PDB file of C-alpha atoms in Angstrom:
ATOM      1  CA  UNK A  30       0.750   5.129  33.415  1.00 83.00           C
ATOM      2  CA  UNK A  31      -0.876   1.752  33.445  1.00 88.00           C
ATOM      3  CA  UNK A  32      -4.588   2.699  33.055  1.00 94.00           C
ATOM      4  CA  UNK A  33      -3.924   5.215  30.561  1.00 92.00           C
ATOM      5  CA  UNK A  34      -1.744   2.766  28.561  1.00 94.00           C
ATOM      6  CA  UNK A  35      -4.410   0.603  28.849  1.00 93.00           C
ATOM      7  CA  UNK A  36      -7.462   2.955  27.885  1.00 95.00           C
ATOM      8  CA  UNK A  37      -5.455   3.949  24.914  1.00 95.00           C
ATOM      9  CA  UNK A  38      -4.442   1.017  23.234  1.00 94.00           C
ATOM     10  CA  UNK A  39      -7.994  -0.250  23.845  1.00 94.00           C
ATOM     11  CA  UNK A  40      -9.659   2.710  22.469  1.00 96.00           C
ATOM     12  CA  UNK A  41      -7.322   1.992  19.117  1.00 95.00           C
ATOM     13  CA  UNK A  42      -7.993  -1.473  18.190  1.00 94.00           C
ATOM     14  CA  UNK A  43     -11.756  -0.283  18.842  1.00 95.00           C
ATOM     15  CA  UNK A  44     -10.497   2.723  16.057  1.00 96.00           C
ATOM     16  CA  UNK A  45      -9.103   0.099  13.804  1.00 95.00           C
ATOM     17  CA  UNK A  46     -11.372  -2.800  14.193  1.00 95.00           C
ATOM     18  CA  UNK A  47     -14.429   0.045  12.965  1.00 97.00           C
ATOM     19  CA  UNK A  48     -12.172   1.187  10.188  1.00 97.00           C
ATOM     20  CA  UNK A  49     -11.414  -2.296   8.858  1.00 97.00           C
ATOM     21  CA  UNK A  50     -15.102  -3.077   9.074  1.00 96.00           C
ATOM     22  CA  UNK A  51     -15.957  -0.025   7.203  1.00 97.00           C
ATOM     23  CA  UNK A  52     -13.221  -0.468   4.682  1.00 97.00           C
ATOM     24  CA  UNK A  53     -11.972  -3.379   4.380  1.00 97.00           C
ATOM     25  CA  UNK A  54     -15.027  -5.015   2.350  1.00 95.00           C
ATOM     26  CA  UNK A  55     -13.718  -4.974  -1.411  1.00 93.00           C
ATOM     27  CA  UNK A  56     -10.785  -3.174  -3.433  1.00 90.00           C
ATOM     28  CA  UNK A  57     -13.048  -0.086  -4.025  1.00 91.00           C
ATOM     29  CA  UNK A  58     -13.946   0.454  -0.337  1.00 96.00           C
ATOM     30  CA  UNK A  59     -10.283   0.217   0.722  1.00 95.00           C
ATOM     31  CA  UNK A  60      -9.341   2.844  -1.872  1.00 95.00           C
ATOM     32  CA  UNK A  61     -11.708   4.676   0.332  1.00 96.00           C
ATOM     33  CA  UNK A  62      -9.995   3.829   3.155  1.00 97.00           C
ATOM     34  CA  UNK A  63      -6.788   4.251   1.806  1.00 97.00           C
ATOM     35  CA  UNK A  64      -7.893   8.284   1.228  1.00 96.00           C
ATOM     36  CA  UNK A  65      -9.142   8.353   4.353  1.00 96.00           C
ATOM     37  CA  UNK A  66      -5.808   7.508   5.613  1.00 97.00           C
ATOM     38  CA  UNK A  67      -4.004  10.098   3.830  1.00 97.00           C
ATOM     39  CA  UNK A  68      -6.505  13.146   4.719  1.00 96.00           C
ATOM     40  CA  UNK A  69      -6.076  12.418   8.432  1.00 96.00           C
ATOM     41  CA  UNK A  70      -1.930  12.265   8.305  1.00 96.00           C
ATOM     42  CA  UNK A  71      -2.285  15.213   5.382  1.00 95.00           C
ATOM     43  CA  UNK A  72      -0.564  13.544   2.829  1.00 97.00           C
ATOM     44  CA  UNK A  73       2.544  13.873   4.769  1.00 97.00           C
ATOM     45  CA  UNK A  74       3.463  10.041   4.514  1.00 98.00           C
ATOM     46  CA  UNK A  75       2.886   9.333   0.950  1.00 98.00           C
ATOM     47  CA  UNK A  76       2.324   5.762   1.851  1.00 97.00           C
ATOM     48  CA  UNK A  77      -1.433   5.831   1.365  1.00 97.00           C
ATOM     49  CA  UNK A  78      -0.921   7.444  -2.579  1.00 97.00           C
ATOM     50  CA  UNK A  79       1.824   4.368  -3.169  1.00 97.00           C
ATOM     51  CA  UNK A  80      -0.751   2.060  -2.306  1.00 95.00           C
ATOM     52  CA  UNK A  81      -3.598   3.717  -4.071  1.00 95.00           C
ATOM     53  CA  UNK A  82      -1.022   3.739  -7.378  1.00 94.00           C
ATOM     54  CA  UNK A  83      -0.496  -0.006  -6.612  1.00 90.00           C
ATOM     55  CA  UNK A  84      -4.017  -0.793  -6.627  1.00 89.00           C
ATOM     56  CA  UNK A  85      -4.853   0.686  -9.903  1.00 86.00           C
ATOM     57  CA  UNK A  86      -2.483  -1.706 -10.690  1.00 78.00           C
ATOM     58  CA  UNK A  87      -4.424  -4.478  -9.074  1.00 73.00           C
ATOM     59  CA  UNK A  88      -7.359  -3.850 -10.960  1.00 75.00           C
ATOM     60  CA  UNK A  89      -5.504  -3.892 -14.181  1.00 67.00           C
ATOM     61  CA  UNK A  90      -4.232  -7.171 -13.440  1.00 57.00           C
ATOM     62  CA  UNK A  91      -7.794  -8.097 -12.586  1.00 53.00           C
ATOM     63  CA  UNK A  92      -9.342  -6.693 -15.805  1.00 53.00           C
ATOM     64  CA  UNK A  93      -6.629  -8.814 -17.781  1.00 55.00           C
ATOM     65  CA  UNK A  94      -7.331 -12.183 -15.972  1.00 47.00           C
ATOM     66  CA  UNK A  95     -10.975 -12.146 -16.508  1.00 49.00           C
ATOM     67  CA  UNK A  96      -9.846 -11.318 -20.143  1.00 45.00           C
ATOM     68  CA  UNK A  97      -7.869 -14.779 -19.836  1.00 46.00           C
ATOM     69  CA  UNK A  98     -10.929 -16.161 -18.154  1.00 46.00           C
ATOM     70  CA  UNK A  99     -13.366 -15.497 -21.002  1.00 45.00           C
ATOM     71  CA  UNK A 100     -10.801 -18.471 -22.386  1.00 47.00           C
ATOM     72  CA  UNK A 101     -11.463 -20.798 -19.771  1.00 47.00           C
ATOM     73  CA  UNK A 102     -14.818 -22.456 -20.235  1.00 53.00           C
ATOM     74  CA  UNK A 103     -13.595 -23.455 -24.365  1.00 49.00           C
ATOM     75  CA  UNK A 104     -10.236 -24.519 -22.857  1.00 44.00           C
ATOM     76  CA  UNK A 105     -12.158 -26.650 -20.359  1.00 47.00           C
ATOM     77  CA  UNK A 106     -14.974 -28.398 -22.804  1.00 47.00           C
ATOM     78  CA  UNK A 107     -11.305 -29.309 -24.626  1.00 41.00           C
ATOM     79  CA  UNK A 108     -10.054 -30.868 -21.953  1.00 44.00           C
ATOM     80  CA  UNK A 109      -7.740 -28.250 -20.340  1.00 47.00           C
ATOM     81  CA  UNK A 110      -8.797 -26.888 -17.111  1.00 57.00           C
ATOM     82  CA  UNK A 111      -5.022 -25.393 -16.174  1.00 53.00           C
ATOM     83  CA  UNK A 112      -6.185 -22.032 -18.067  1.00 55.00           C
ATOM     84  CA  UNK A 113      -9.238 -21.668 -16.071  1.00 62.00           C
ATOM     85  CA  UNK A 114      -7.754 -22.706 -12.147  1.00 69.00           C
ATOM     86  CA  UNK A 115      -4.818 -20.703 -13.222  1.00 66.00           C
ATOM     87  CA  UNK A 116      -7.609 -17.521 -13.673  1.00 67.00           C
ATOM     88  CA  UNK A 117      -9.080 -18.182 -10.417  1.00 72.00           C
ATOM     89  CA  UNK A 118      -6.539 -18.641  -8.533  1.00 78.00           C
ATOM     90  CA  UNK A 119      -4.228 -15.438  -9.090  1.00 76.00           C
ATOM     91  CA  UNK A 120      -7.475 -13.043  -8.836  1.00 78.00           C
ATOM     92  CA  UNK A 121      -8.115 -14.853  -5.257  1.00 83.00           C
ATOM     93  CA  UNK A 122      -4.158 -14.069  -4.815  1.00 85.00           C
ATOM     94  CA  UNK A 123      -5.122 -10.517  -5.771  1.00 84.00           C
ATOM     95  CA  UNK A 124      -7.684 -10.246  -3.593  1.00 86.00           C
ATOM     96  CA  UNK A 125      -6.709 -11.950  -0.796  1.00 91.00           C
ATOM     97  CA  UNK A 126      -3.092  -9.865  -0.706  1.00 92.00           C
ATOM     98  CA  UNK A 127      -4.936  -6.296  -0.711  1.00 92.00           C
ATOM     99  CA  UNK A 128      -7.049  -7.300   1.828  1.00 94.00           C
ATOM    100  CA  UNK A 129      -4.449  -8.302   3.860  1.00 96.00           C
ATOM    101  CA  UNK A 130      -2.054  -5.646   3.264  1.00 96.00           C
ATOM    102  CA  UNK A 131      -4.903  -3.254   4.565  1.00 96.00           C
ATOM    103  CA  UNK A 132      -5.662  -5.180   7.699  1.00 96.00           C
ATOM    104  CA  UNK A 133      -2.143  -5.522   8.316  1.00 96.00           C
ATOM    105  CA  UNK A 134      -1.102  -1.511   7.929  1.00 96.00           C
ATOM    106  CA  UNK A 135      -4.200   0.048   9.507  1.00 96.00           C
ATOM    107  CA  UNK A 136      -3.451  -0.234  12.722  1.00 95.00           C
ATOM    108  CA  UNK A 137       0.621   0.609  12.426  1.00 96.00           C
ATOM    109  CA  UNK A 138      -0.495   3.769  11.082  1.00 97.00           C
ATOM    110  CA  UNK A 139      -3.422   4.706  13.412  1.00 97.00           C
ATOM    111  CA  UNK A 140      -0.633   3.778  16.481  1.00 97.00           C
ATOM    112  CA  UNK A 141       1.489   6.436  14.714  1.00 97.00           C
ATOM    113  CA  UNK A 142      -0.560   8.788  14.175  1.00 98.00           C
ATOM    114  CA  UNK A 143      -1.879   8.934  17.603  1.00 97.00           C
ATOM    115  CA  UNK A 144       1.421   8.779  19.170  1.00 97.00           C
ATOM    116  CA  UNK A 145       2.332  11.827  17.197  1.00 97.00           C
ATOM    117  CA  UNK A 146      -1.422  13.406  18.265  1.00 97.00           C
ATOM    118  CA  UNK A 147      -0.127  12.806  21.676  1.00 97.00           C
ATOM    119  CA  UNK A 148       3.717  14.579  21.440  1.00 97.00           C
ATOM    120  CA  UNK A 149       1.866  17.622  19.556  1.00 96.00           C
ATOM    121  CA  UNK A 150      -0.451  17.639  22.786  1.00 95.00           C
ATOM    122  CA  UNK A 151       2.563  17.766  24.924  1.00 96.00           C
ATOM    123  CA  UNK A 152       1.652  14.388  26.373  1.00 96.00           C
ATOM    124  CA  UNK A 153       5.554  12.670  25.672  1.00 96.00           C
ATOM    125  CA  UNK A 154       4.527   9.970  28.426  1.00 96.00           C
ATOM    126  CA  UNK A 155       2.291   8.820  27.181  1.00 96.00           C
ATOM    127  CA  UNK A 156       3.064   8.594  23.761  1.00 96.00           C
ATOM    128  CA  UNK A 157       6.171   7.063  24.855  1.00 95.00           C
ATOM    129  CA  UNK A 158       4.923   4.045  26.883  1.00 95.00           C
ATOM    130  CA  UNK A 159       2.195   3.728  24.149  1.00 94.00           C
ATOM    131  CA  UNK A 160       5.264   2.582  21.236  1.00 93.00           C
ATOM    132  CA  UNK A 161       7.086   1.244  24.300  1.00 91.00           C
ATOM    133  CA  UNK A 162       4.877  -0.392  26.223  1.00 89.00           C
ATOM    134  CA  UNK A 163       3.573  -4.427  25.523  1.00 89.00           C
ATOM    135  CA  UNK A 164       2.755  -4.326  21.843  1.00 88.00           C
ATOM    136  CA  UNK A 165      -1.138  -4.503  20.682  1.00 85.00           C
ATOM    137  CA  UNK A 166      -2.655  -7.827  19.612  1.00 79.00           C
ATOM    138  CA  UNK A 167      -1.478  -9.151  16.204  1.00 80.00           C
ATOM    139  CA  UNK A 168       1.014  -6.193  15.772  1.00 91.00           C
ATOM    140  CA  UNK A 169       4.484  -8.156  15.253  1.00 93.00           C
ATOM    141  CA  UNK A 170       7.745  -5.993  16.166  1.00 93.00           C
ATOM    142  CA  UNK A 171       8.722  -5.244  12.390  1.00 95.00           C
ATOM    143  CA  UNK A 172       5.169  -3.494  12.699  1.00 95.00           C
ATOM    144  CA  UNK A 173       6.016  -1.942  16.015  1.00 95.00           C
ATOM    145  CA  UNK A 174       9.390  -0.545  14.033  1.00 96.00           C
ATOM    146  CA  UNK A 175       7.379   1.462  11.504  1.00 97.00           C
ATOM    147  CA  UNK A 176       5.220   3.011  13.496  1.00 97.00           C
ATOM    148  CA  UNK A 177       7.748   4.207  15.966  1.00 97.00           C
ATOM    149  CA  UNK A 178       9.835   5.330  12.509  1.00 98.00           C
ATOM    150  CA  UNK A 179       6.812   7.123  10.921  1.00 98.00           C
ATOM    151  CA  UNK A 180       6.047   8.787  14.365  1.00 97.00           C
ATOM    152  CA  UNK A 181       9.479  10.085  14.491  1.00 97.00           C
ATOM    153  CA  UNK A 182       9.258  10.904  10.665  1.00 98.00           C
ATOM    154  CA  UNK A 183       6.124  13.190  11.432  1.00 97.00           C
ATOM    155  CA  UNK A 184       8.146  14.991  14.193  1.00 97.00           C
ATOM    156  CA  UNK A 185      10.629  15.947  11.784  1.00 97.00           C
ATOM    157  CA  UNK A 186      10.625  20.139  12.175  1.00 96.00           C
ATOM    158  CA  UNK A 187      12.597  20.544   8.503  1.00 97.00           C
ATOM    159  CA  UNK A 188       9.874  20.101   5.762  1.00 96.00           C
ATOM    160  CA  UNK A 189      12.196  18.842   2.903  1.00 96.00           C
ATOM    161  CA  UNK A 190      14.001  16.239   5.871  1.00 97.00           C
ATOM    162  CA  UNK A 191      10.503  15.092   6.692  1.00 98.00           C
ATOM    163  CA  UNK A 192       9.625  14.657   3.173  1.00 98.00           C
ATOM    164  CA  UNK A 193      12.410  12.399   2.544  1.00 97.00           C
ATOM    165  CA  UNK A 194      12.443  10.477   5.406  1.00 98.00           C
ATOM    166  CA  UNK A 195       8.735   9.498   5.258  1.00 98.00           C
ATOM    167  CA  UNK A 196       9.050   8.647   1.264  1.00 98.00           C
ATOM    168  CA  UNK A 197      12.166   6.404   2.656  1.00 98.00           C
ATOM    169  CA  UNK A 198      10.039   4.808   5.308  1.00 98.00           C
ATOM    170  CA  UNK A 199       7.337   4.179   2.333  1.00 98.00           C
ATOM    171  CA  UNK A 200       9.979   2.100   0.871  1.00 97.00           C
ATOM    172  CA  UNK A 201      10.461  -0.113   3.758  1.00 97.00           C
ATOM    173  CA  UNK A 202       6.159  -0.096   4.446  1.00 97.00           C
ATOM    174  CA  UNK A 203       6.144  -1.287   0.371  1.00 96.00           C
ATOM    175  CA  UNK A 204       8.871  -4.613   0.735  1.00 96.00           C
ATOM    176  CA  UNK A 205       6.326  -5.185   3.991  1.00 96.00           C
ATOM    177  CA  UNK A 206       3.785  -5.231   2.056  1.00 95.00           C
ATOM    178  CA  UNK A 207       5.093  -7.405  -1.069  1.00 95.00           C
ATOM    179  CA  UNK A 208       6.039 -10.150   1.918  1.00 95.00           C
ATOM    180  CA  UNK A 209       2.465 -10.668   2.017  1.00 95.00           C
ATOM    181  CA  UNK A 210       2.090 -10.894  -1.753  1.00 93.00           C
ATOM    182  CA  UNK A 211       4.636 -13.653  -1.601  1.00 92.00           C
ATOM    183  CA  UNK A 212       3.298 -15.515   1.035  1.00 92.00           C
ATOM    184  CA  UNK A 213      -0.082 -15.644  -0.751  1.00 90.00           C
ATOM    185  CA  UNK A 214       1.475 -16.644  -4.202  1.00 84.00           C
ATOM    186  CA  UNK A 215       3.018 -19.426  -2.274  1.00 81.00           C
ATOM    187  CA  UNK A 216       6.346 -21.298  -3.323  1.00 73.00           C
ATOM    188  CA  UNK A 217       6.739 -21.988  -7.070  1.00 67.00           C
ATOM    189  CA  UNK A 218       6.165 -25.797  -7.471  1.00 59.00           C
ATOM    190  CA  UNK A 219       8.999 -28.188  -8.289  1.00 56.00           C
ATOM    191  CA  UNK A 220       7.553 -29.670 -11.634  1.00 63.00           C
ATOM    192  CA  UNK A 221       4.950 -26.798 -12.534  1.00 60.00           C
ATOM    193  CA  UNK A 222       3.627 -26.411 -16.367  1.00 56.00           C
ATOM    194  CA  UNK A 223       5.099 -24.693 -18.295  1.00 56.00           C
ATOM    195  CA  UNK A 224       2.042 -22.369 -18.422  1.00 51.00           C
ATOM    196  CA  UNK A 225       2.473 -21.725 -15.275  1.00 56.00           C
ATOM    197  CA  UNK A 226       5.705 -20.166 -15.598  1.00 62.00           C
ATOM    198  CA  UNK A 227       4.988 -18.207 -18.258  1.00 63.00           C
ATOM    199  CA  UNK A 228       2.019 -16.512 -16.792  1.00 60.00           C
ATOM    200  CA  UNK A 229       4.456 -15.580 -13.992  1.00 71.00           C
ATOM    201  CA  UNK A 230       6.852 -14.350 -15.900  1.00 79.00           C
ATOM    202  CA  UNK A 231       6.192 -10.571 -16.799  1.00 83.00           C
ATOM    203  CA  UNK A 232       8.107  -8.322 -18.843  1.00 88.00           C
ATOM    204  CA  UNK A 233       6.955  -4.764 -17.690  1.00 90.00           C
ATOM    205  CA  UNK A 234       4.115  -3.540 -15.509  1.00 89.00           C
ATOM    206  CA  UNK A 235       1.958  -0.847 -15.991  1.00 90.00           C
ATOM    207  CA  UNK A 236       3.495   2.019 -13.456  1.00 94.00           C
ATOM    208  CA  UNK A 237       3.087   5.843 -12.216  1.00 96.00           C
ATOM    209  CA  UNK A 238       5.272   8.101 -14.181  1.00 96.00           C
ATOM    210  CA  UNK A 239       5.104  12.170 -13.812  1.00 96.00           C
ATOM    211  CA  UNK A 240       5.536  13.178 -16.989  1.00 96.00           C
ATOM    212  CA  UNK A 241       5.521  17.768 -17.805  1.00 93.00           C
ATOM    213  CA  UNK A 242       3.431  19.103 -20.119  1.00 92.00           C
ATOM    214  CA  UNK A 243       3.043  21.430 -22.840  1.00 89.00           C
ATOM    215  CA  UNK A 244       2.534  24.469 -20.730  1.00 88.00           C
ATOM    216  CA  UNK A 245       5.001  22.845 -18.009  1.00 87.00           C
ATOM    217  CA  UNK A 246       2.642  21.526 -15.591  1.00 92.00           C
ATOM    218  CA  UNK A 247       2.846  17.985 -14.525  1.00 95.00           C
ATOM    219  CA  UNK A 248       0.718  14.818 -14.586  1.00 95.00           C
ATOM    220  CA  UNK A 249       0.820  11.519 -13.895  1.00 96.00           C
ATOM    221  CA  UNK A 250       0.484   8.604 -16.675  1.00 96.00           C
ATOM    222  CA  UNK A 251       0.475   5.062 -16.729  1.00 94.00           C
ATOM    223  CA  UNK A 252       3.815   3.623 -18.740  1.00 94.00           C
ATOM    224  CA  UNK A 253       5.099   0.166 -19.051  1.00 94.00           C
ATOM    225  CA  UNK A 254       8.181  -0.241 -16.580  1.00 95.00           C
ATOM    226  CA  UNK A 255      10.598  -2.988 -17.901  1.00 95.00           C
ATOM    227  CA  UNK A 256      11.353  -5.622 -15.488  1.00 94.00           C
ATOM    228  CA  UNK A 257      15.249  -7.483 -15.820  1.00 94.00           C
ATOM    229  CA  UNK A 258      15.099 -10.424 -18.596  1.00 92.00           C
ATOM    230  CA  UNK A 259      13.921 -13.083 -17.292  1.00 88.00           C
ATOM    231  CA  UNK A 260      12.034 -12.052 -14.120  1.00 91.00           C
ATOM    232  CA  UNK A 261       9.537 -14.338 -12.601  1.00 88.00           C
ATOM    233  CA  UNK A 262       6.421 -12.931 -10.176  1.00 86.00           C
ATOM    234  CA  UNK A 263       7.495 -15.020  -7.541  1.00 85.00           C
ATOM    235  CA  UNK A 264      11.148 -14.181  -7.004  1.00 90.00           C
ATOM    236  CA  UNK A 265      10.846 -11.713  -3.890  1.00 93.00           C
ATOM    237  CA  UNK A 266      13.833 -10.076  -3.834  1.00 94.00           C
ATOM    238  CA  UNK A 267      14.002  -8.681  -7.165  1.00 94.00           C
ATOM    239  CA  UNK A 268      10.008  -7.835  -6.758  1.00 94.00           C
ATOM    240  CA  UNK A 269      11.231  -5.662  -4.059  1.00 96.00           C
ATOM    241  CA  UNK A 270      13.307  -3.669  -5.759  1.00 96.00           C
ATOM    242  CA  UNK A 271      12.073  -3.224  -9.110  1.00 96.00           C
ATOM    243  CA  UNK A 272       8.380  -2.326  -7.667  1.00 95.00           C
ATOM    244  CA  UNK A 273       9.807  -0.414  -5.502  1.00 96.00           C
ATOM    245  CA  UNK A 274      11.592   1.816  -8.136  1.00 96.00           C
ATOM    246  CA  UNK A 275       8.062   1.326  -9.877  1.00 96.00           C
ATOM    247  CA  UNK A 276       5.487   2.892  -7.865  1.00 95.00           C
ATOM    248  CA  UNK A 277       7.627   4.518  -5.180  1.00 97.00           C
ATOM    249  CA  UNK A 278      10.569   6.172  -5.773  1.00 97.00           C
ATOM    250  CA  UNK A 279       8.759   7.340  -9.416  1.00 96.00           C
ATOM    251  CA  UNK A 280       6.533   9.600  -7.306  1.00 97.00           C
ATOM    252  CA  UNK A 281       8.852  10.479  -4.543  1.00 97.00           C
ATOM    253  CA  UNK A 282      11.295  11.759  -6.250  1.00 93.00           C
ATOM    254  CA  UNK A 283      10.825  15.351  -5.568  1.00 94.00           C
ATOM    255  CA  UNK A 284       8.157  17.092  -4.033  1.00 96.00           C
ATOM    256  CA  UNK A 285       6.169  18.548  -6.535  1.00 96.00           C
ATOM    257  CA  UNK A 286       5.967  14.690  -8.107  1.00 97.00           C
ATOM    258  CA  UNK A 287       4.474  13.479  -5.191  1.00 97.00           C
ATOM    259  CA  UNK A 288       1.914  16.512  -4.922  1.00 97.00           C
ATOM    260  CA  UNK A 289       0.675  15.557  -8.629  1.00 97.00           C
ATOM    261  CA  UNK A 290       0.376  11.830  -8.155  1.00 97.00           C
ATOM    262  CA  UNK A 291      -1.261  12.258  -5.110  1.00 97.00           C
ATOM    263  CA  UNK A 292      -4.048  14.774  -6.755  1.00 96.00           C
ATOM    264  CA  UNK A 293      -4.258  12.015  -9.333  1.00 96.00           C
ATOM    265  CA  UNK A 294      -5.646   9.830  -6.905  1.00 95.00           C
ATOM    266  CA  UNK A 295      -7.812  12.422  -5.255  1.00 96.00           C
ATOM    267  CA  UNK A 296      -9.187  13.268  -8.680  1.00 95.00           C
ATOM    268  CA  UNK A 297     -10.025   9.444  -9.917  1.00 93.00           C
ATOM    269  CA  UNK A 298     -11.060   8.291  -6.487  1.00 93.00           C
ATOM    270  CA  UNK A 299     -11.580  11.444  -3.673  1.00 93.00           C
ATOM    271  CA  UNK A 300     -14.831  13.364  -3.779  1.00 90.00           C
ATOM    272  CA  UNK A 301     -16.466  15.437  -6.997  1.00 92.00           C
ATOM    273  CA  UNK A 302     -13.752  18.197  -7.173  1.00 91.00           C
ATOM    274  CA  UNK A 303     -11.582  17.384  -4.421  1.00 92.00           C
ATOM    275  CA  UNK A 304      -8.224  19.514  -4.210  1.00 92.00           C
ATOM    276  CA  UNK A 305      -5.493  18.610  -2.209  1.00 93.00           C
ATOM    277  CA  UNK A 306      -2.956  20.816  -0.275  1.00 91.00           C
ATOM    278  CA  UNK A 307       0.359  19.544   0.409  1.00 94.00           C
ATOM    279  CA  UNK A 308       2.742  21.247   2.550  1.00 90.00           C
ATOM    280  CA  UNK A 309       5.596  20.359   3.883  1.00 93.00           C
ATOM    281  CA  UNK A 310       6.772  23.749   5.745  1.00 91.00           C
ATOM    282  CA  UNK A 311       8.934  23.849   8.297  1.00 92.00           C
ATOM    283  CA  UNK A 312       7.591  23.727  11.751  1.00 80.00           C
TER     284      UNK A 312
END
């Protein structure tokens, strides 16, 4: 199984380094990719819609610091330049963490997916030595343990099991990703303004709610979700877990959630009139 090992874990990081060159250029073009992502596993890991919810996020947190910067010039003719690094510096956070976070998921999820192309082909051994085999370039063994899971978690034959499962996995894919966001805030400073602190301290963050309607449909809003008194950007932990009750488990919660939110971001960011079906029969 050597050369075919070899000839398909080649012809993926070609697959991946393509993709990451097409979409990995700004925060609109990896909302692209993002899509892109979730057409070609159809929907079935609603990791891609999480992410797409997060970045709307992003660029609200982007719209609001250039709000702050607007400030930064006056505050720097008056002799205080904090306000105007402190601008710069968390939209180069911003940016730098969703570029990242895209270069760093890409290719778990194209190794997944193929792996479960392969087992739907009735090729098992080679989809097995591909997750089993040496591991690809850059791709660390947390990586390696997602895209085993979400290989398994497409495999699931009961709909409703795989459904869970995946939205589970996109739990564990989300504190991933919010490692990197830590690592590029960097380690609060032992004597840091108090400015400083209080721009990292947040009380509530704009997040995906499914809300029903008159007519008892559903769609998806934008509300503030309260963080715990006191919480500070930078404490990891508690990031984790109230983000993740944020933008995940709010849209996972049932099935027919997740099928609005992710037509929300099909509608604001797919093609002109792009409708999405979602199953999740048994196979």
């Amino acid at each position: 199984m050597r050369l075919p090992f070899q000839h398909e874990q080649a012809a993926l990081a070609e697959q991946s380094h393509r993709f990451l060159r097409r979409y990995n250029r700004s925060v609109h073009t990896r909302l692209s990719g993002y899509l892109e992502i979730g057409r070609r596993c159809q929907f079935q890991y609603p990791w891609p819609v999480v992410a797409m919810l997060g970045i709307c996020q992003v660029l609200t947190g982007i719209g609001k610091n250039r709000l702050y910067g607007l400030l930064g010039p006056t505050a720097r003719r008056l002799g205080v330049r904090l306000l105007e690094q402190m601008v710069e510096n968390t939209e180069d956070v911003l940016r730098r963490t969703n570029r990242g976070i895209f270069a760093d998921s890409l290719p778990t999820v194209m190794l997944a997916l193929r792996v479960h192309e392969l087992r739907e082909r009735g090729e098992h051994a080679l989809a097995d030595v591909l997750l089993d085999g040496p591991l690809p370039l850059l791709m660390d063994r947390e990586s390696h343990g997602l895209a085993r899971s979400l290989a398994g978690g497409l495999a699931i034959h009961n709909g409703a099991q795989r459904f869970a499962t995946l939205s589970e996995l996109t739990l564990e894919h989300f504190a991933r990703e919010q490692a990197i966001f830590t690592y590029h805030m960097g380690s609060p400073g032992t004597r840091e303004p108090a400015l400083v602190k209080r721009m990292s301290s947040v009380r509530a963050v704009p997040a995906p709610v499914v809300v029903r309607t008159v007519l008892g449909g559903r769609r998806l809003v934008f509300k503030p979700f309260a963080m715990p008194a006191g919480f500070d950007m930078r404490d990891h932990e508690t990031r984790v877990r109230e983000f993740g009750r944020a933008y995940v488990n709010s849209v996972t919660r049932d099935l027919d959630d997740y099928r609005c939110a992710a037509q929300f971001i099909a509608a604001r960011f797919g093609k002109p009139g792009e409708r999405l079906t979602i199953a999740f029969a048994d196979r």
